[in-house]
């Protein structure tokens, strides 16, 4: 009599042994693809990274080192510790240059931001013409040096067409770039003219991200254009506007070329902005250590202003849901 075994047959997971190598091969394949993507990404990043290291990081570190030395290119750098910074704190020309720079920044940022915002809103609300946007951007395609020279000729007190028009209207000629009162506002407005189109297009791009149905709903509720601007446009544009302000403030503190080709720091140091004073100290008087100390001070000031702006404007957060 044959007794059948009561123990159940063993159940092996079908295909388990075969699936494991398959998963392993799949994981290895994905990993290989990731490594290939990483190499490709590194290849694309390498030129920008090399440029950052050679033209930004190394000069910055070198400048910080030179700020603690006495260096004139002809002799080796001599370590002097904090002497350059003590001299800077006690230098009245440095503080005057910093004040002149702040005056320029306030005028430039104030006028440029308001004008760029107005242009951007008009571009969004009234027209979508690409040609018009190109016309608005045209002054930005001109270099600062060329723009400065053109306006120097236009505003020349004796021969400039601008003063010829003013004289034709029966008004006394205005020494825009030769008077201490007019010089900095004039330089600021020259740079506003050149940069306002680019700033306006940045803000216009931010306006394009605001959903149009919000304006339609507000219009149905009877909201005016002015009310929609303050209740919808400004709150939702805030992150973009904050970034634009940070960029323009940093760029304004670095003004140099317009001053160099129009007033050369005059009259009577009325336009001797900090960058021009640093340039004169380094390449005019060969005081590279002192110039480096002022550059480091400017770096610290710009870093503090940037952090403060970022926090006050909440640039990292948006009101869009």
Coordinates of C-alpha atoms in Angstrom, one line a residue:
X1 CA 0.0 0.0 0.0
X2 CA 1.5 3.2 -1.0
X3 CA 1.0 6.1 1.3
X4 CA 1.1 9.5 -0.3
X5 CA 3.2 12.1 1.3
X6 CA 1.2 14.6 3.3
X7 CA 3.8 17.3 3.2
X8 CA 2.9 20.1 0.7
X9 CA 5.1 20.5 -2.3
X10 CA 7.7 23.2 -1.8
X11 CA 6.8 26.4 -3.7
X12 CA 9.7 28.2 -5.1
X13 CA 9.1 31.7 -6.4
X14 CA 8.9 31.3 -10.1
X15 CA 11.4 33.4 -11.9
X16 CA 12.8 34.9 -8.7
X17 CA 16.3 33.9 -9.5
X18 CA 16.0 35.3 -13.0
X19 CA 14.3 38.5 -11.9
X20 CA 17.0 39.5 -9.4
X21 CA 19.8 39.7 -12.0
X22 CA 17.3 41.5 -14.3
X23 CA 16.7 44.1 -11.6
X24 CA 20.4 44.4 -10.9
X25 CA 21.1 44.9 -14.6
X26 CA 18.3 47.5 -14.7
X27 CA 19.7 49.4 -11.8
X28 CA 23.2 49.2 -13.2
X29 CA 21.9 50.4 -16.6
X30 CA 20.2 53.4 -14.9
X31 CA 23.3 54.1 -12.9
X32 CA 25.4 54.0 -16.1
X33 CA 23.0 56.5 -17.7
X34 CA 23.2 58.7 -14.7
X35 CA 27.0 58.7 -14.9
X36 CA 26.8 59.5 -18.6
X37 CA 24.4 62.4 -17.9
X38 CA 26.7 63.6 -15.1
X39 CA 29.7 63.6 -17.4
X40 CA 27.8 65.5 -20.1
X41 CA 26.6 68.0 -17.5
X42 CA 30.1 68.5 -16.2
X43 CA 31.3 69.0 -19.8
X44 CA 28.8 71.8 -20.3
X45 CA 29.5 73.4 -16.9
X46 CA 33.3 73.3 -17.2
X47 CA 33.8 76.4 -19.3
X48 CA 31.6 78.5 -17.0
X49 CA 33.2 77.0 -13.9
X50 CA 36.7 77.7 -15.3
X51 CA 35.7 81.3 -16.1
X52 CA 34.3 81.7 -12.6
X53 CA 37.5 80.4 -11.0
X54 CA 39.9 82.3 -13.2
X55 CA 38.1 85.6 -13.6
X56 CA 36.0 85.9 -10.4
X57 CA 37.1 83.7 -7.5
X58 CA 40.9 84.0 -7.9
X59 CA 40.8 87.8 -8.4
X60 CA 38.5 88.2 -5.4
X61 CA 40.9 86.1 -3.2
X62 CA 43.9 87.9 -4.6
X63 CA 42.3 91.3 -3.9
X64 CA 41.5 90.4 -0.3
X65 CA 45.1 89.4 0.2
X66 CA 46.4 92.6 -1.4
X67 CA 44.1 94.7 0.8
X68 CA 46.4 93.8 3.7
X69 CA 49.6 94.7 1.8
X70 CA 51.4 97.7 0.4
X71 CA 51.8 96.9 -3.3
X72 CA 52.7 99.1 -6.3
X73 CA 53.5 96.5 -9.1
X74 CA 57.2 97.5 -9.0
X75 CA 58.1 95.8 -5.7
X76 CA 56.9 92.7 -3.9
X77 CA 53.8 93.1 -1.8
X78 CA 54.6 94.1 1.8
X79 CA 52.3 92.9 4.5
X80 CA 50.9 95.9 6.5
X81 CA 48.0 94.3 8.3
X82 CA 45.0 96.6 8.8
X83 CA 46.9 99.8 7.9
X84 CA 44.9 100.2 4.6
X85 CA 41.6 99.8 6.4
X86 CA 42.6 102.3 9.0
X87 CA 43.6 104.8 6.3
X88 CA 40.3 104.2 4.5
X89 CA 38.3 104.9 7.6
X90 CA 40.2 108.2 8.1
X91 CA 40.1 109.1 4.4
X92 CA 37.6 112.0 3.7
X93 CA 37.7 111.4 0.0
X94 CA 36.6 107.8 0.4
X95 CA 33.6 108.9 2.4
X96 CA 32.8 111.6 0.0
X97 CA 33.0 109.2 -2.9
X98 CA 30.8 106.7 -1.1
X99 CA 28.2 109.5 -0.5
X100 CA 28.3 110.5 -4.2
X101 CA 27.8 106.9 -5.2
X102 CA 24.8 106.6 -2.8
X103 CA 23.3 109.8 -4.3
X104 CA 23.8 108.3 -7.8
X105 CA 22.2 105.0 -6.8
X106 CA 19.2 106.6 -5.2
X107 CA 18.4 108.7 -8.3
X108 CA 19.2 105.9 -10.8
X109 CA 17.2 103.2 -9.0
X110 CA 14.2 105.5 -8.2
X111 CA 13.7 106.9 -11.7
X112 CA 14.6 103.6 -13.5
X113 CA 12.3 101.4 -11.4
X114 CA 9.3 103.7 -11.8
X115 CA 9.9 104.2 -15.5
X116 CA 10.6 100.6 -16.2
X117 CA 7.5 99.4 -14.3
X118 CA 5.3 101.9 -16.2
X119 CA 6.7 100.8 -19.6
X120 CA 6.3 97.1 -18.7
X121 CA 2.7 97.6 -17.6
X122 CA 1.9 99.6 -20.8
X123 CA 3.5 96.8 -22.9
X124 CA 1.4 94.2 -21.2
X125 CA -1.9 96.1 -21.1
X126 CA -1.9 97.9 -24.4
X127 CA 0.3 96.0 -26.9
X128 CA 2.1 92.7 -27.5
X129 CA 4.2 94.0 -30.4
X130 CA 7.6 92.3 -30.6
X131 CA 8.8 95.3 -32.7
X132 CA 7.9 97.7 -30.0
X133 CA 9.7 95.6 -27.4
X134 CA 12.8 95.6 -29.6
X135 CA 12.6 99.4 -29.9
X136 CA 12.4 99.7 -26.1
X137 CA 15.5 97.6 -25.8
X138 CA 17.6 99.5 -28.4
X139 CA 19.4 101.8 -26.0
X140 CA 20.7 98.8 -24.0
X141 CA 22.5 97.5 -27.1
X142 CA 24.7 100.5 -26.9
X143 CA 27.8 100.4 -24.7
X144 CA 28.0 102.7 -21.7
X145 CA 31.0 104.4 -23.2
X146 CA 29.2 105.2 -26.5
X147 CA 26.1 106.3 -24.6
X148 CA 28.2 108.6 -22.4
X149 CA 29.9 110.2 -25.4
X150 CA 26.7 110.7 -27.3
X151 CA 25.1 112.4 -24.3
X152 CA 28.3 114.4 -23.7
X153 CA 27.9 115.9 -27.2
X154 CA 24.2 116.4 -26.8
X155 CA 24.4 118.2 -23.5
X156 CA 27.6 120.2 -24.2
X157 CA 27.0 123.7 -22.8
X158 CA 28.1 125.6 -25.9
X159 CA 27.6 123.3 -28.9
X160 CA 25.2 120.5 -27.7
X161 CA 21.9 120.2 -29.5
X162 CA 20.2 119.8 -26.1
X163 CA 21.4 123.2 -24.9
X164 CA 20.7 124.7 -28.4
X165 CA 17.0 123.6 -27.9
X166 CA 17.0 125.0 -24.4
X167 CA 18.5 128.3 -25.6
X168 CA 15.9 128.4 -28.4
X169 CA 13.1 128.3 -25.8
X170 CA 14.5 131.4 -24.2
X171 CA 16.1 129.6 -21.2
X172 CA 19.7 130.0 -20.1
X173 CA 22.0 127.2 -21.1
X174 CA 22.4 124.5 -18.4
X175 CA 25.9 123.1 -17.7
X176 CA 24.6 119.6 -17.2
X177 CA 28.0 117.9 -16.8
X178 CA 30.0 120.9 -15.7
X179 CA 28.1 122.0 -12.6
X180 CA 28.4 120.3 -9.2
X181 CA 24.6 120.3 -8.7
X182 CA 23.6 118.9 -12.1
X183 CA 26.5 116.4 -12.8
X184 CA 25.4 113.4 -10.7
X185 CA 21.6 113.6 -11.6
X186 CA 22.6 114.0 -15.3
X187 CA 24.9 110.9 -15.2
X188 CA 22.1 109.0 -13.4
X189 CA 19.6 109.9 -16.1
X190 CA 22.0 108.9 -18.9
X191 CA 22.2 105.5 -17.4
X192 CA 18.5 105.4 -16.8
X193 CA 18.0 106.0 -20.5
X194 CA 20.3 103.2 -21.4
X195 CA 19.1 100.5 -19.0
X196 CA 15.4 101.3 -18.5
X197 CA 14.4 99.2 -21.6
X198 CA 16.2 96.1 -20.4
X199 CA 14.7 96.5 -16.9
X200 CA 11.3 97.0 -18.4
X201 CA 11.5 93.7 -20.3
X202 CA 12.5 91.8 -17.2
X203 CA 9.4 93.2 -15.4
X204 CA 7.4 92.5 -18.5
X205 CA 8.4 88.8 -18.4
X206 CA 7.2 88.8 -14.8
X207 CA 3.9 90.3 -15.7
X208 CA 3.4 87.6 -18.3
X209 CA 3.4 85.0 -15.5
X210 CA 0.4 86.6 -13.8
X211 CA -2.8 84.7 -14.8
X212 CA -5.0 86.8 -17.0
X213 CA -8.2 85.4 -15.4
X214 CA -7.4 87.4 -12.3
X215 CA -7.7 90.6 -14.2
X216 CA -10.9 89.4 -15.9
X217 CA -12.5 88.5 -12.6
X218 CA -11.5 91.9 -11.1
X219 CA -12.9 93.7 -14.2
X220 CA -16.2 91.8 -13.8
X221 CA -16.3 93.0 -10.2
X222 CA -15.9 96.6 -11.4
X223 CA -12.3 97.1 -10.4
X224 CA -10.5 100.0 -12.1
X225 CA -7.1 99.7 -13.8
X226 CA -5.5 101.6 -10.9
X227 CA -7.0 99.3 -8.3
X228 CA -6.0 96.2 -10.3
X229 CA -2.5 97.5 -10.5
X230 CA -2.1 97.8 -6.7
X231 CA -4.2 94.8 -5.7
X232 CA -3.1 92.3 -8.4
X233 CA -0.1 93.4 -10.4
X234 CA 2.2 94.7 -7.6
X235 CA 1.7 91.8 -5.1
X236 CA 2.2 89.1 -7.8
X237 CA 5.1 90.9 -9.4
X238 CA 6.9 91.4 -6.1
X239 CA 9.4 88.5 -6.4
X240 CA 10.5 89.5 -9.9
X241 CA 10.6 93.2 -8.9
X242 CA 12.8 92.2 -5.9
X243 CA 15.3 90.4 -8.0
X244 CA 15.4 93.2 -10.5
X245 CA 16.0 95.7 -7.7
X246 CA 18.9 93.6 -6.3
X247 CA 20.5 93.4 -9.8
X248 CA 20.1 97.1 -10.5
X249 CA 21.4 98.2 -7.1
X250 CA 24.5 96.1 -7.5
X251 CA 25.1 97.4 -11.0
X252 CA 24.5 101.0 -9.9
X253 CA 27.1 100.8 -7.2
X254 CA 29.6 99.7 -9.8
X255 CA 29.1 102.8 -12.1
X256 CA 32.4 103.8 -13.7
X257 CA 32.6 104.0 -17.5
X258 CA 29.9 106.7 -17.9
X259 CA 31.7 108.9 -15.3
X260 CA 35.1 108.2 -16.9
X261 CA 34.1 109.4 -20.4
X262 CA 31.9 112.4 -19.4
X263 CA 33.2 114.1 -16.3
X264 CA 36.3 112.1 -15.2
X265 CA 35.2 112.6 -11.6
X266 CA 34.7 116.4 -11.8
X267 CA 33.8 119.1 -11.4
X268 CA 35.6 119.4 -8.0
X269 CA 35.1 115.6 -7.3
X270 CA 31.3 116.0 -7.6
X271 CA 31.1 112.8 -9.6
X272 CA 34.1 111.0 -8.1
X273 CA 32.1 107.8 -7.5
X274 CA 33.7 105.0 -5.4
X275 CA 34.6 102.9 -8.4
X276 CA 36.4 105.8 -10.1
X277 CA 38.3 106.6 -6.9
X278 CA 39.4 103.0 -6.6
X279 CA 40.5 103.1 -10.2
X280 CA 42.5 106.3 -9.7
X281 CA 44.2 104.9 -6.6
X282 CA 45.2 101.7 -8.3
X283 CA 46.2 102.8 -11.8
X284 CA 46.8 106.5 -11.3
X285 CA 48.8 106.4 -8.0
X286 CA 49.8 102.7 -8.0
X287 CA 48.4 102.1 -4.5
X288 CA 47.0 98.7 -5.3
X289 CA 46.9 97.7 -1.6
X290 CA 44.7 100.6 -0.7
X291 CA 42.6 100.2 -3.8
X292 CA 42.0 96.6 -2.9
X293 CA 41.0 97.5 0.7
X294 CA 38.3 99.9 -0.7
X295 CA 37.2 97.2 -3.1
X296 CA 36.8 94.7 -0.3
X297 CA 34.8 97.4 1.6
X298 CA 32.5 97.8 -1.4
X299 CA 32.1 94.1 -1.6
X300 CA 31.0 93.9 2.0
X301 CA 28.6 96.9 1.6
X302 CA 27.0 95.3 -1.5
X303 CA 26.7 91.9 0.2
X304 CA 24.9 93.5 3.2
X305 CA 22.6 95.5 1.0
X306 CA 21.8 92.4 -1.1
X307 CA 20.9 90.3 2.0
X308 CA 18.8 93.2 3.4
X309 CA 17.0 93.6 0.2
X310 CA 16.3 89.9 -0.2
X311 CA 14.9 89.7 3.3
X312 CA 12.8 92.9 3.2
X313 CA 11.3 92.2 -0.2
X314 CA 10.7 88.4 0.4
X315 CA 12.3 87.7 -2.9
X316 CA 12.1 83.9 -2.4
X317 CA 8.4 83.8 -1.9
X318 CA 5.5 84.4 -4.2
X319 CA 1.8 85.2 -3.7
X320 CA 0.8 83.0 -6.7
X321 CA -1.0 79.9 -5.4

